[in-house]
PDB file of C-alpha atoms in Angstrom:
ATOM      1  CA  UNK A   1     104.208  50.031  96.595  1.00 58.00           C
ATOM      2  CA  UNK A   2     106.892  51.322  94.762  1.00 69.00           C
ATOM      3  CA  UNK A   3     108.934  54.516  95.454  1.00 65.00           C
ATOM      4  CA  UNK A   4     107.146  55.906  92.320  1.00 72.00           C
ATOM      5  CA  UNK A   5     104.152  55.010  92.777  1.00 77.00           C
ATOM      6  CA  UNK A   6     103.913  56.501  96.114  1.00 74.00           C
ATOM      7  CA  UNK A   7     105.472  59.753  94.796  1.00 75.00           C
ATOM      8  CA  UNK A   8     103.065  60.133  92.123  1.00 79.00           C
ATOM      9  CA  UNK A   9      99.850  59.423  94.932  1.00 82.00           C
ATOM     10  CA  UNK A  10     101.283  61.562  97.319  1.00 83.00           C
ATOM     11  CA  UNK A  11     101.599  64.408  94.406  1.00 84.00           C
ATOM     12  CA  UNK A  12      97.990  63.870  93.391  1.00 86.00           C
ATOM     13  CA  UNK A  13      96.601  63.875  96.748  1.00 86.00           C
ATOM     14  CA  UNK A  14      98.642  66.992  97.851  1.00 89.00           C
ATOM     15  CA  UNK A  15      97.136  68.916  94.458  1.00 89.00           C
ATOM     16  CA  UNK A  16      93.564  67.637  94.989  1.00 91.00           C
ATOM     17  CA  UNK A  17      93.754  68.970  98.570  1.00 92.00           C
ATOM     18  CA  UNK A  18      95.467  72.614  96.979  1.00 91.00           C
ATOM     19  CA  UNK A  19      92.718  72.367  94.259  1.00 90.00           C
ATOM     20  CA  UNK A  20      89.967  71.825  97.281  1.00 91.00           C
ATOM     21  CA  UNK A  21      91.482  74.924  99.121  1.00 91.00           C
ATOM     22  CA  UNK A  22      91.664  77.358  95.906  1.00 89.00           C
ATOM     23  CA  UNK A  23      87.747  76.588  95.365  1.00 87.00           C
ATOM     24  CA  UNK A  24      87.083  77.317  98.562  1.00 88.00           C
ATOM     25  CA  UNK A  25      89.139  80.512  98.431  1.00 87.00           C
ATOM     26  CA  UNK A  26      87.423  81.514  95.146  1.00 88.00           C
ATOM     27  CA  UNK A  27      83.637  80.475  95.743  1.00 85.00           C
ATOM     28  CA  UNK A  28      82.727  83.461  97.780  1.00 84.00           C
ATOM     29  CA  UNK A  29      84.586  86.029  94.891  1.00 86.00           C
ATOM     30  CA  UNK A  30      82.300  83.978  92.135  1.00 84.00           C
ATOM     31  CA  UNK A  31      79.541  84.193  94.301  1.00 83.00           C
ATOM     32  CA  UNK A  32      79.882  88.324  94.608  1.00 83.00           C
ATOM     33  CA  UNK A  33      80.366  88.657  91.127  1.00 82.00           C
ATOM     34  CA  UNK A  34      77.514  86.699  89.745  1.00 81.00           C
ATOM     35  CA  UNK A  35      75.137  87.616  92.571  1.00 80.00           C
ATOM     36  CA  UNK A  36      76.074  91.287  91.603  1.00 78.00           C
ATOM     37  CA  UNK A  37      74.833  91.143  87.829  1.00 79.00           C
ATOM     38  CA  UNK A  38      71.760  89.205  89.432  1.00 80.00           C
ATOM     39  CA  UNK A  39      68.271  90.494  88.785  1.00 79.00           C
ATOM     40  CA  UNK A  40      66.466  90.973  92.276  1.00 76.00           C
ATOM     41  CA  UNK A  41      64.100  88.063  91.082  1.00 77.00           C
ATOM     42  CA  UNK A  42      66.818  85.980  89.860  1.00 76.00           C
ATOM     43  CA  UNK A  43      69.027  86.739  93.346  1.00 73.00           C
ATOM     44  CA  UNK A  44      65.941  85.248  95.463  1.00 73.00           C
ATOM     45  CA  UNK A  45      64.650  82.527  93.351  1.00 75.00           C
ATOM     46  CA  UNK A  46      67.931  80.689  91.754  1.00 75.00           C
ATOM     47  CA  UNK A  47      70.882  79.312  93.766  1.00 72.00           C
ATOM     48  CA  UNK A  48      73.765  80.753  95.073  1.00 70.00           C
ATOM     49  CA  UNK A  49      76.231  78.764  92.584  1.00 70.00           C
ATOM     50  CA  UNK A  50      73.475  79.582  89.493  1.00 73.00           C
ATOM     51  CA  UNK A  51      75.163  81.679  86.663  1.00 73.00           C
ATOM     52  CA  UNK A  52      73.132  84.823  85.880  1.00 73.00           C
ATOM     53  CA  UNK A  53      71.107  85.013  83.000  1.00 73.00           C
ATOM     54  CA  UNK A  54      72.643  88.227  81.518  1.00 73.00           C
ATOM     55  CA  UNK A  55      74.615  91.412  82.812  1.00 77.00           C
ATOM     56  CA  UNK A  56      71.877  93.392  85.004  1.00 76.00           C
ATOM     57  CA  UNK A  57      73.941  96.594  85.776  1.00 79.00           C
ATOM     58  CA  UNK A  58      71.561  98.660  87.469  1.00 79.00           C
ATOM     59  CA  UNK A  59      72.632  97.307  90.389  1.00 77.00           C
ATOM     60  CA  UNK A  60      76.307  98.854  90.366  1.00 79.00           C
ATOM     61  CA  UNK A  61      74.165 101.759  89.206  1.00 80.00           C
ATOM     62  CA  UNK A  62      71.855 101.866  92.425  1.00 78.00           C
ATOM     63  CA  UNK A  63      74.992 101.308  94.656  1.00 77.00           C
ATOM     64  CA  UNK A  64      76.655 104.546  92.906  1.00 79.00           C
ATOM     65  CA  UNK A  65      73.933 106.728  93.021  1.00 79.00           C
ATOM     66  CA  UNK A  66      71.009 105.649  95.569  1.00 78.00           C
ATOM     67  CA  UNK A  67      73.840 104.011  97.969  1.00 73.00           C
ATOM     68  CA  UNK A  68      75.799 107.113  97.429  1.00 77.00           C
ATOM     69  CA  UNK A  69      78.900 105.225  96.632  1.00 82.00           C
ATOM     70  CA  UNK A  70      80.568 107.952  94.892  1.00 80.00           C
ATOM     71  CA  UNK A  71      80.302 110.361  98.294  1.00 84.00           C
ATOM     72  CA  UNK A  72      82.057 107.246 100.269  1.00 85.00           C
ATOM     73  CA  UNK A  73      84.570 106.802  97.307  1.00 86.00           C
ATOM     74  CA  UNK A  74      85.655 110.398  97.558  1.00 87.00           C
ATOM     75  CA  UNK A  75      85.923 110.347 101.256  1.00 87.00           C
ATOM     76  CA  UNK A  76      87.985 107.348 101.356  1.00 88.00           C
ATOM     77  CA  UNK A  77      90.424 108.447  98.732  1.00 91.00           C
ATOM     78  CA  UNK A  78      90.817 112.224 100.033  1.00 91.00           C
ATOM     79  CA  UNK A  79      91.132 110.467 103.537  1.00 90.00           C
ATOM     80  CA  UNK A  80      93.651 107.546 102.417  1.00 92.00           C
ATOM     81  CA  UNK A  81      96.097 109.721 100.250  1.00 93.00           C
ATOM     82  CA  UNK A  82      96.441 113.010 102.390  1.00 94.00           C
ATOM     83  CA  UNK A  83      97.235 110.395 105.395  1.00 93.00           C
ATOM     84  CA  UNK A  84      99.799 108.399 103.362  1.00 93.00           C
ATOM     85  CA  UNK A  85     101.498 111.750 102.655  1.00 93.00           C
ATOM     86  CA  UNK A  86     101.637 112.713 106.140  1.00 94.00           C
ATOM     87  CA  UNK A  87     102.955 109.103 107.516  1.00 92.00           C
ATOM     88  CA  UNK A  88     105.599 108.652 104.731  1.00 92.00           C
ATOM     89  CA  UNK A  89     106.779 112.766 105.592  1.00 91.00           C
ATOM     90  CA  UNK A  90     106.695 112.664 109.466  1.00 91.00           C
ATOM     91  CA  UNK A  91     107.785 108.500 109.909  1.00 90.00           C
ATOM     92  CA  UNK A  92     110.908 109.594 107.475  1.00 89.00           C
ATOM     93  CA  UNK A  93     112.206 112.589 109.198  1.00 87.00           C
ATOM     94  CA  UNK A  94     111.475 111.160 112.805  1.00 88.00           C
ATOM     95  CA  UNK A  95     113.482 107.744 111.842  1.00 86.00           C
ATOM     96  CA  UNK A  96     116.149 109.594 110.484  1.00 85.00           C
ATOM     97  CA  UNK A  97     116.545 111.628 113.673  1.00 84.00           C
ATOM     98  CA  UNK A  98     115.921 108.568 115.793  1.00 85.00           C
ATOM     99  CA  UNK A  99     118.630 106.364 113.691  1.00 83.00           C
ATOM    100  CA  UNK A 100     121.145 108.631 112.158  1.00 79.00           C
ATOM    101  CA  UNK A 101     121.589 111.548 114.346  1.00 77.00           C
ATOM    102  CA  UNK A 102     122.760 111.821 117.986  1.00 80.00           C
ATOM    103  CA  UNK A 103     120.936 114.122 120.399  1.00 77.00           C
ATOM    104  CA  UNK A 104     119.936 114.076 123.891  1.00 84.00           C
ATOM    105  CA  UNK A 105     116.803 112.112 125.007  1.00 79.00           C
ATOM    106  CA  UNK A 106     116.997 109.984 121.401  1.00 79.00           C
ATOM    107  CA  UNK A 107     116.379 106.807 123.186  1.00 83.00           C
ATOM    108  CA  UNK A 108     113.169 108.008 125.316  1.00 84.00           C
ATOM    109  CA  UNK A 109     111.739 108.815 122.304  1.00 83.00           C
ATOM    110  CA  UNK A 110     112.844 105.394 120.339  1.00 81.00           C
ATOM    111  CA  UNK A 111     110.966 103.594 123.237  1.00 84.00           C
ATOM    112  CA  UNK A 112     108.437 106.301 122.978  1.00 82.00           C
ATOM    113  CA  UNK A 113     107.291 105.173 119.639  1.00 81.00           C
ATOM    114  CA  UNK A 114     108.122 101.352 119.993  1.00 80.00           C
ATOM    115  CA  UNK A 115     105.582 101.333 122.783  1.00 81.00           C
ATOM    116  CA  UNK A 116     102.926 102.994 120.759  1.00 79.00           C
ATOM    117  CA  UNK A 117     103.100  99.482 118.881  1.00 81.00           C
ATOM    118  CA  UNK A 118     101.819  97.924 121.908  1.00 82.00           C
ATOM    119  CA  UNK A 119      98.546 100.215 122.537  1.00 80.00           C
ATOM    120  CA  UNK A 120      95.282  98.427 121.546  1.00 80.00           C
ATOM    121  CA  UNK A 121      93.467 100.655 119.119  1.00 77.00           C
ATOM    122  CA  UNK A 122      90.064 100.410 121.099  1.00 78.00           C
ATOM    123  CA  UNK A 123      91.731 101.948 124.110  1.00 81.00           C
ATOM    124  CA  UNK A 124      92.240 104.918 122.317  1.00 82.00           C
ATOM    125  CA  UNK A 125      88.454 105.305 120.676  1.00 84.00           C
ATOM    126  CA  UNK A 126      86.832 107.094 123.478  1.00 86.00           C
ATOM    127  CA  UNK A 127      89.655 109.580 124.632  1.00 86.00           C
ATOM    128  CA  UNK A 128      89.884 110.317 120.966  1.00 86.00           C
ATOM    129  CA  UNK A 129      86.005 110.725 120.471  1.00 85.00           C
ATOM    130  CA  UNK A 130      85.976 113.157 123.648  1.00 88.00           C
ATOM    131  CA  UNK A 131      88.982 115.581 122.253  1.00 88.00           C
ATOM    132  CA  UNK A 132      87.299 115.963 118.198  1.00 86.00           C
ATOM    133  CA  UNK A 133      83.849 116.550 119.783  1.00 87.00           C
ATOM    134  CA  UNK A 134      85.253 119.382 122.128  1.00 89.00           C
ATOM    135  CA  UNK A 135      87.442 120.829 119.107  1.00 88.00           C
ATOM    136  CA  UNK A 136      84.157 120.545 116.890  1.00 86.00           C
ATOM    137  CA  UNK A 137      86.150 117.723 114.239  1.00 85.00           C
ATOM    138  CA  UNK A 138      83.261 114.895 114.417  1.00 88.00           C
ATOM    139  CA  UNK A 139      82.015 114.156 111.146  1.00 85.00           C
ATOM    140  CA  UNK A 140      84.724 115.825 109.257  1.00 86.00           C
ATOM    141  CA  UNK A 141      87.598 114.561 107.291  1.00 87.00           C
ATOM    142  CA  UNK A 142      90.392 116.053 109.172  1.00 87.00           C
ATOM    143  CA  UNK A 143      89.378 113.566 112.378  1.00 89.00           C
ATOM    144  CA  UNK A 144      90.372 110.333 110.550  1.00 89.00           C
ATOM    145  CA  UNK A 145      93.299 112.022 108.538  1.00 91.00           C
ATOM    146  CA  UNK A 146      94.847 112.894 111.619  1.00 90.00           C
ATOM    147  CA  UNK A 147      93.900 109.598 113.321  1.00 90.00           C
ATOM    148  CA  UNK A 148      95.062 107.352 110.564  1.00 90.00           C
ATOM    149  CA  UNK A 149      98.430 109.487 110.366  1.00 91.00           C
ATOM    150  CA  UNK A 150      99.018 108.885 114.275  1.00 88.00           C
ATOM    151  CA  UNK A 151      97.875 105.280 114.613  1.00 87.00           C
ATOM    152  CA  UNK A 152     100.357 104.461 111.546  1.00 87.00           C
ATOM    153  CA  UNK A 153     103.778 106.129 112.753  1.00 88.00           C
ATOM    154  CA  UNK A 154     104.974 103.907 115.437  1.00 87.00           C
ATOM    155  CA  UNK A 155     104.555 100.621 113.028  1.00 88.00           C
ATOM    156  CA  UNK A 156     106.046 102.796 110.025  1.00 89.00           C
ATOM    157  CA  UNK A 157     108.409 104.135 112.150  1.00 88.00           C
ATOM    158  CA  UNK A 158     109.553 100.501 113.213  1.00 87.00           C
ATOM    159  CA  UNK A 159     109.908  99.090 109.710  1.00 87.00           C
ATOM    160  CA  UNK A 160     111.923 101.983 108.281  1.00 87.00           C
ATOM    161  CA  UNK A 161     114.545 102.027 111.377  1.00 85.00           C
ATOM    162  CA  UNK A 162     115.441  98.347 110.074  1.00 82.00           C
ATOM    163  CA  UNK A 163     116.132  99.534 107.031  1.00 82.00           C
ATOM    164  CA  UNK A 164     117.757 102.678 107.372  1.00 82.00           C
ATOM    165  CA  UNK A 165     120.285 101.237 109.858  1.00 81.00           C
ATOM    166  CA  UNK A 166     121.651  98.605 107.411  1.00 79.00           C
ATOM    167  CA  UNK A 167     123.234 101.476 105.093  1.00 77.00           C
ATOM    168  CA  UNK A 168     126.365 102.695 106.630  1.00 76.00           C
ATOM    169  CA  UNK A 169     126.957 106.449 108.560  1.00 75.00           C
ATOM    170  CA  UNK A 170     130.010 106.904 106.186  1.00 79.00           C
ATOM    171  CA  UNK A 171     127.844 107.564 103.139  1.00 78.00           C
ATOM    172  CA  UNK A 172     125.936 110.441 104.813  1.00 79.00           C
ATOM    173  CA  UNK A 173     129.244 111.697 106.396  1.00 79.00           C
ATOM    174  CA  UNK A 174     130.556 111.997 102.992  1.00 82.00           C
ATOM    175  CA  UNK A 175     127.581 113.738 101.755  1.00 79.00           C
ATOM    176  CA  UNK A 176     128.252 116.230 104.577  1.00 80.00           C
ATOM    177  CA  UNK A 177     131.827 116.842 103.783  1.00 82.00           C
ATOM    178  CA  UNK A 178     130.972 117.746 100.049  1.00 77.00           C
ATOM    179  CA  UNK A 179     128.122 120.069 101.964  1.00 79.00           C
ATOM    180  CA  UNK A 180     125.018 118.693 102.139  1.00 77.00           C
ATOM    181  CA  UNK A 181     122.991 120.542 104.636  1.00 79.00           C
ATOM    182  CA  UNK A 182     120.163 118.148 106.795  1.00 78.00           C
ATOM    183  CA  UNK A 183     117.026 118.639 104.559  1.00 80.00           C
ATOM    184  CA  UNK A 184     119.323 117.778 101.388  1.00 81.00           C
ATOM    185  CA  UNK A 185     121.011 115.180 102.741  1.00 80.00           C
ATOM    186  CA  UNK A 186     117.655 113.814 103.695  1.00 79.00           C
ATOM    187  CA  UNK A 187     115.907 114.017 100.359  1.00 82.00           C
ATOM    188  CA  UNK A 188     119.182 113.338  97.688  1.00 81.00           C
ATOM    189  CA  UNK A 189     120.672 110.627 100.344  1.00 81.00           C
ATOM    190  CA  UNK A 190     118.299 108.890 102.776  1.00 82.00           C
ATOM    191  CA  UNK A 191     115.192 108.910 101.063  1.00 82.00           C
ATOM    192  CA  UNK A 192     116.319 107.155  97.490  1.00 83.00           C
ATOM    193  CA  UNK A 193     118.862 104.675  99.750  1.00 82.00           C
ATOM    194  CA  UNK A 194     115.271 103.920 101.745  1.00 85.00           C
ATOM    195  CA  UNK A 195     112.607 103.883  98.671  1.00 86.00           C
ATOM    196  CA  UNK A 196     112.230 100.063  98.701  1.00 87.00           C
ATOM    197  CA  UNK A 197     111.214 100.616 102.789  1.00 87.00           C
ATOM    198  CA  UNK A 198     108.936 103.548 101.905  1.00 89.00           C
ATOM    199  CA  UNK A 199     107.269 101.723  99.177  1.00 91.00           C
ATOM    200  CA  UNK A 200     106.400  98.793 101.823  1.00 90.00           C
ATOM    201  CA  UNK A 201     105.388 101.224 104.151  1.00 90.00           C
ATOM    202  CA  UNK A 202     103.121 102.776 101.597  1.00 91.00           C
ATOM    203  CA  UNK A 203     101.388  99.569 100.653  1.00 91.00           C
ATOM    204  CA  UNK A 204     101.046  98.161 103.970  1.00 91.00           C
ATOM    205  CA  UNK A 205      99.243 101.252 105.561  1.00 91.00           C
ATOM    206  CA  UNK A 206      97.276 101.803 102.004  1.00 92.00           C
ATOM    207  CA  UNK A 207      95.585  98.743 102.799  1.00 89.00           C
ATOM    208  CA  UNK A 208      94.992  99.705 106.569  1.00 89.00           C
ATOM    209  CA  UNK A 209      93.337 102.826 105.911  1.00 89.00           C
ATOM    210  CA  UNK A 210      91.302 102.012 103.105  1.00 89.00           C
ATOM    211  CA  UNK A 211      89.648  98.975 104.595  1.00 87.00           C
ATOM    212  CA  UNK A 212      89.275 100.813 108.023  1.00 86.00           C
ATOM    213  CA  UNK A 213      85.917 100.501 109.515  1.00 84.00           C
ATOM    214  CA  UNK A 214      86.572 101.324 113.256  1.00 85.00           C
ATOM    215  CA  UNK A 215      87.610 104.572 113.054  1.00 86.00           C
ATOM    216  CA  UNK A 216      85.486 105.542 110.186  1.00 85.00           C
ATOM    217  CA  UNK A 217      82.320 104.270 112.115  1.00 84.00           C
ATOM    218  CA  UNK A 218      83.227 105.688 115.670  1.00 84.00           C
ATOM    219  CA  UNK A 219      84.439 109.632 114.221  1.00 85.00           C
ATOM    220  CA  UNK A 220      81.545 109.898 111.070  1.00 82.00           C
ATOM    221  CA  UNK A 221      77.907 109.031 111.247  1.00 79.00           C
ATOM    222  CA  UNK A 222      76.657 111.907 108.529  1.00 75.00           C
ATOM    223  CA  UNK A 223      76.494 110.622 105.060  1.00 70.00           C
ATOM    224  CA  UNK A 224      78.278 113.677 103.849  1.00 68.00           C
TER     225      UNK A 224
END
């Protein structure tokens, strides 16, 4: 077998394996989409790989009304958006203080937030439930927003610190010499320089919070 033949065979086998893996990944999405447009009779009588006879949209109407998806979507949107705002504001200010400012106790708090990444989420569920129950925050959006924000701070600060350390302190020192206050420095200098890291944190935390099931099932049992 010549070199070209071996190369062609290897390429065909590689593409075949990739094609099989793609089909395996796409098939659940294909089944979910076709099944959502099937009538109840079609769903029971036809095999999973069969195409739907038409577009039966009553399933979506029932999910939105009888399944109360509108309430769930609204609550998820409110909790996620408010949590992201708090995460960015708190993590940016904390990271700036831990990375670019000099003050007593900085190293302690640096280790404190780094230690927060190592704590398993499940260990905090029972204490948090007892705390929220005593202050009457169970079955409210506030408890989810607080938990989402607090649980994301350590990881967000860790990501932002790595990026914020990369730009030189001379830029900040020049801005201070020109008369920038601490808040002006943070808003007009630091935030634009770290916008890529901020976007990264927003994307990661959005998927974490939007797809959360553990906290919402623990602290929220009321449909409303």
